[in-house]
PDB file of C-alpha atoms in Angstrom:
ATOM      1  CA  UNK A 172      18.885 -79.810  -4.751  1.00  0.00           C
ATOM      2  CA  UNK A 173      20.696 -82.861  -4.000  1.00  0.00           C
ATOM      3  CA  UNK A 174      21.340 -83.584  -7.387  1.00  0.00           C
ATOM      4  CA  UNK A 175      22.371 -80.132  -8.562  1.00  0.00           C
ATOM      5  CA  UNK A 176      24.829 -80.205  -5.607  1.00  0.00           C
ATOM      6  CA  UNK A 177      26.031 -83.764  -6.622  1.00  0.00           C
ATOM      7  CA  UNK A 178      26.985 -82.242  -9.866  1.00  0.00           C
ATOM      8  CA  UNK A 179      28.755 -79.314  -8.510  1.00  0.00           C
ATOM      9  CA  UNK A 180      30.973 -81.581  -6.385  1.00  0.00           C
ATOM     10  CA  UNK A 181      31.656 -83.712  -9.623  1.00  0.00           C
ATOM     11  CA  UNK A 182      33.465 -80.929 -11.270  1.00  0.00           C
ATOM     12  CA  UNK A 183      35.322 -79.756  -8.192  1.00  0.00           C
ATOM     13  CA  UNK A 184      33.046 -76.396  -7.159  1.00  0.00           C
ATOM     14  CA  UNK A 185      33.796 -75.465  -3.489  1.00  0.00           C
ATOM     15  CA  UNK A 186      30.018 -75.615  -1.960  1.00  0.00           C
ATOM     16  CA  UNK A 187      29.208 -73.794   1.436  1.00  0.00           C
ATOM     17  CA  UNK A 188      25.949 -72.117   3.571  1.00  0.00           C
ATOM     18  CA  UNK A 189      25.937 -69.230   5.127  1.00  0.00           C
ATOM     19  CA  UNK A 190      23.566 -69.181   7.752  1.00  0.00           C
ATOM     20  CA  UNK A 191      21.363 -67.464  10.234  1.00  0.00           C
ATOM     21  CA  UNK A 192      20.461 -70.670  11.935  1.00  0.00           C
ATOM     22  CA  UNK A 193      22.090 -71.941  15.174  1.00  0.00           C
ATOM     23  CA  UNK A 194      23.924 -74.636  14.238  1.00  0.00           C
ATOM     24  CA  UNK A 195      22.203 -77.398  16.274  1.00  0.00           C
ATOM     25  CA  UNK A 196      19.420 -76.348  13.960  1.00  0.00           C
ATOM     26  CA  UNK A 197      21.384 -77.652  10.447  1.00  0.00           C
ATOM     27  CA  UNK A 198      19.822 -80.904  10.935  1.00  0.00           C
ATOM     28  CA  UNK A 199      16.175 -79.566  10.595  1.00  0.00           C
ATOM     29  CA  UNK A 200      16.732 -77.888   7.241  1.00  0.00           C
ATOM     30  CA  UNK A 201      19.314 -79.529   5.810  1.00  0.00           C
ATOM     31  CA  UNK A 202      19.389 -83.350   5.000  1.00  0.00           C
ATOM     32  CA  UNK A 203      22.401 -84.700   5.728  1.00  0.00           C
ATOM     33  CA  UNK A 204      22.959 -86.352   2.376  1.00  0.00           C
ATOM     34  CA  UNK A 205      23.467 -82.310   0.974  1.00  0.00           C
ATOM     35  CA  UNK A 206      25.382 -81.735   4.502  1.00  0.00           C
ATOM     36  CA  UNK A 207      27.758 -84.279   3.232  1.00  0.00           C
ATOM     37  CA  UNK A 208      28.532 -82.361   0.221  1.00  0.00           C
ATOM     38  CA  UNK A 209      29.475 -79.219   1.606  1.00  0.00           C
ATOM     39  CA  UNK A 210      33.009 -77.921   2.086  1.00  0.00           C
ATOM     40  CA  UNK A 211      31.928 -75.262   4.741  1.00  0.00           C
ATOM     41  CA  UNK A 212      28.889 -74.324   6.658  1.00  0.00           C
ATOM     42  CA  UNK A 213      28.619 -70.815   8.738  1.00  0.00           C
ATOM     43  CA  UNK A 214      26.572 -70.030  11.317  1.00  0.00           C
ATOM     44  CA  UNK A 215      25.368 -67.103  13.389  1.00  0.00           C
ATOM     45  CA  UNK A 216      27.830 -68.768  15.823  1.00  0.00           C
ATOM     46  CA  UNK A 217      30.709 -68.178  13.704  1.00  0.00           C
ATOM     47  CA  UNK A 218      29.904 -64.567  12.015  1.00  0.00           C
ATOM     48  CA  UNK A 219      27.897 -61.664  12.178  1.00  0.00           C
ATOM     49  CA  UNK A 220      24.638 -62.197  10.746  1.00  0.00           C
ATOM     50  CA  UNK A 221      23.782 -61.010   7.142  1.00  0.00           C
ATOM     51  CA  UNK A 222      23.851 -58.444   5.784  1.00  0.00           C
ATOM     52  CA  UNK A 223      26.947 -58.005   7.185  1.00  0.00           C
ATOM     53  CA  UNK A 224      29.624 -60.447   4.444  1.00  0.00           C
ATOM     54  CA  UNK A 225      31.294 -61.130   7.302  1.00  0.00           C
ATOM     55  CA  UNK A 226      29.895 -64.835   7.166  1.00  0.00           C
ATOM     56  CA  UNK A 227      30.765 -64.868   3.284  1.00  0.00           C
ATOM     57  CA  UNK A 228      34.416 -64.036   3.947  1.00  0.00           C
ATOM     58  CA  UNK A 229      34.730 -66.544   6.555  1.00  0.00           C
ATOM     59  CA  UNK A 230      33.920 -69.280   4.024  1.00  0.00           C
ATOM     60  CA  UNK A 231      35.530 -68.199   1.111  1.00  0.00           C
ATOM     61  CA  UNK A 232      38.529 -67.600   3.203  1.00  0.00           C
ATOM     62  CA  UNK A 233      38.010 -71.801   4.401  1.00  0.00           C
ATOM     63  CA  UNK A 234      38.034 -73.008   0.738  1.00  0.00           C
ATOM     64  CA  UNK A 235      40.423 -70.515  -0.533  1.00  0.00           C
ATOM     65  CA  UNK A 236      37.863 -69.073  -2.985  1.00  0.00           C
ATOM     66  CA  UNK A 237      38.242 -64.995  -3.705  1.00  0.00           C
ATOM     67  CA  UNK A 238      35.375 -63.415  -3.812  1.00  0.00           C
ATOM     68  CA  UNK A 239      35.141 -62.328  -7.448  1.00  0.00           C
ATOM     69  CA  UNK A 240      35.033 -65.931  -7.786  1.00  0.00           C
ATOM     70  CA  UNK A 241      32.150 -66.696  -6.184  1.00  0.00           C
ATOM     71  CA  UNK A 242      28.315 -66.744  -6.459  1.00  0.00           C
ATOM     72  CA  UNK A 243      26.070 -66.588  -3.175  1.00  0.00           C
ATOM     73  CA  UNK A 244      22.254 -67.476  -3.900  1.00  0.00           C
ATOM     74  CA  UNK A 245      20.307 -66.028  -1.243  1.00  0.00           C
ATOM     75  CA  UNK A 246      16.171 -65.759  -0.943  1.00  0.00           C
ATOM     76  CA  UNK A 247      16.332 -62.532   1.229  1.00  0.00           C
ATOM     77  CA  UNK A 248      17.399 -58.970   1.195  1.00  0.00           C
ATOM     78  CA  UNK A 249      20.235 -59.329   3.786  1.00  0.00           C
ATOM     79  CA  UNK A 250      21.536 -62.166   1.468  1.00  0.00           C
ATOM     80  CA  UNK A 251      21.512 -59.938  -1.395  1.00  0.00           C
ATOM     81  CA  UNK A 252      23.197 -57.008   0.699  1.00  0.00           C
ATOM     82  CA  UNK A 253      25.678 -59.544   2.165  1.00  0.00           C
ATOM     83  CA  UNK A 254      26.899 -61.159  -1.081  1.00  0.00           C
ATOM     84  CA  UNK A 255      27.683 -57.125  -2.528  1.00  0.00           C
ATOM     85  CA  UNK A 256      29.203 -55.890   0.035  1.00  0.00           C
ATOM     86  CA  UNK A 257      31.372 -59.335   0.147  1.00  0.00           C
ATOM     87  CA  UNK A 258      32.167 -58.650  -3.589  1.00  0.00           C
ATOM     88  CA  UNK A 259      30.523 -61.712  -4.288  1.00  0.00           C
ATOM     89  CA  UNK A 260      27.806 -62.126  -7.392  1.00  0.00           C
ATOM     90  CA  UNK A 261      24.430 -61.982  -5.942  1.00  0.00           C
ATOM     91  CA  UNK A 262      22.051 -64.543  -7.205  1.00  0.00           C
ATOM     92  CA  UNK A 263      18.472 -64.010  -6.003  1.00  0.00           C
ATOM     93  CA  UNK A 264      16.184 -67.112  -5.118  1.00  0.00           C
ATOM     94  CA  UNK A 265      12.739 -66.036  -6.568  1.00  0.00           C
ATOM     95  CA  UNK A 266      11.132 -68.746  -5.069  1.00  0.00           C
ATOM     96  CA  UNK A 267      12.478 -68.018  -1.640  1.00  0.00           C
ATOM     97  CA  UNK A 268      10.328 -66.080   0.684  1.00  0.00           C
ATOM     98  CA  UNK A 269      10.676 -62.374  -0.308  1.00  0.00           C
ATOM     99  CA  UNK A 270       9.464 -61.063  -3.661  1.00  0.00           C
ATOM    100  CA  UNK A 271      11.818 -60.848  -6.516  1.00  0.00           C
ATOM    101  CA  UNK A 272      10.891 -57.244  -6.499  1.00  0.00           C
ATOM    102  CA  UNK A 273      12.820 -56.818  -2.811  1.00  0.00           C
ATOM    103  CA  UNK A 274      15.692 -59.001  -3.844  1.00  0.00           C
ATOM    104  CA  UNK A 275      16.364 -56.890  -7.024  1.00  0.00           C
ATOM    105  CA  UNK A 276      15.876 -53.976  -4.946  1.00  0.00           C
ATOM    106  CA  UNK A 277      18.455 -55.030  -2.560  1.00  0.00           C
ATOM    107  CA  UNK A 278      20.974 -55.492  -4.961  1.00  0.00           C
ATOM    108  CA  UNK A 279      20.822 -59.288  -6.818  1.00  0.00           C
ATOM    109  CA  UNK A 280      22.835 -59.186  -9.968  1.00  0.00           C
ATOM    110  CA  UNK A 281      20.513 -61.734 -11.580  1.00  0.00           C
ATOM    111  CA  UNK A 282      17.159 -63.454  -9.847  1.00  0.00           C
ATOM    112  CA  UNK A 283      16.912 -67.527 -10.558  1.00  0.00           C
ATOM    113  CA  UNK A 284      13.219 -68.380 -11.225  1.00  0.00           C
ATOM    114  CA  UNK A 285      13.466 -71.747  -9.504  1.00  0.00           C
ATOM    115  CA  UNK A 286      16.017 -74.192  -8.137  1.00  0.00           C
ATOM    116  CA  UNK A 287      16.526 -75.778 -11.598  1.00  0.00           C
ATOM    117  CA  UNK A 288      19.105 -73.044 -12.671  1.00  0.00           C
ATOM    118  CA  UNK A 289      21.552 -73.641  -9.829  1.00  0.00           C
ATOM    119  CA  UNK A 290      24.017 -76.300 -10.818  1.00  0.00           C
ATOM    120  CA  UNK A 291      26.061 -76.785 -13.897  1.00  0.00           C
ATOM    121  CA  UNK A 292      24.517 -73.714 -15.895  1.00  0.00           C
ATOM    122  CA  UNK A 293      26.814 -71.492 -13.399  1.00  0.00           C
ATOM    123  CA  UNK A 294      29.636 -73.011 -13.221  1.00  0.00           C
ATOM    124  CA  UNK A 295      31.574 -70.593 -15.735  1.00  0.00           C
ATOM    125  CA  UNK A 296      30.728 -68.078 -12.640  1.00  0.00           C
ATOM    126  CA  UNK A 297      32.841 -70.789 -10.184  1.00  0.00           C
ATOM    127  CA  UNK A 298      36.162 -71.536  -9.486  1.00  0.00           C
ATOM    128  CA  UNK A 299      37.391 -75.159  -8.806  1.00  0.00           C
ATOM    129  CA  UNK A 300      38.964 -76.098  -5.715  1.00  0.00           C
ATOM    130  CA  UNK A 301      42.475 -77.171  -6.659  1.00  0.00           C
ATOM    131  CA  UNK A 302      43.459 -80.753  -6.805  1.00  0.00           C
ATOM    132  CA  UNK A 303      45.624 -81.808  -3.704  1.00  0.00           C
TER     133      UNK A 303
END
């Protein structure tokens, strides 16, 4: 995931999480080489928890990203819910912990089969962050 990140970053994608973790929890499920690499992070600490897109505006709001601009790759219902009612495209991790069935269900515009597809194969879906 590193990697895929990496080459986000090298064409100028705004990255982010959006969270249900506490964030003294980051640590434990996110290495901090892909922490590094992130232009926002939001936690149940900061927003309401999914599926309310209250999280998702708070970080496209911090990188300046509208939400037609955006794609949110979530592995759960909530995420799916969260990222439509955010107006964001809804990208459903099939490999996540819910079946692909559920995430369709709740609303993914498209379900990735596995982590491969995330990374430059979406990137006419992203926006660059502008050059300062």
């Amino acid at each position: 995931m590193e990697n895929r990140a990496r080459a986000l970053r090298a064409v100028n994608v705004a990255l982010g999480v959006v969270t249900l973790q506490d964030r003294d929890r980051l640590a434990w499920f996110l290495p901090p080489a892909l922490t590094d690499l992130l232009d926002v992070v939001i936690t149940r600490q900061d927003a309401p928890a999914k599926p309310a897109p209250d999280g998702l505006h708070a970080a496209l709001a911090r990188v300046d990203v509208l939400p037609e601009e955006a794609v949110f790759v979530g592995d759960s219902p909530s995420d799916m819910t969260a990222a439509r009612a955010a107006g964001v495209l809804a990208l459903g991790a099939a490999w996540g912990w819910h079946p692909p069935a559920a995430l369709h269900a709740a609303g993914a515009h498209h379900l990735l089969p596995d982590p491969t597809r995330i990374g430059p194969s979406l990137l006419h879906h992203l926006t660059p962050i502008p050059a300062n």
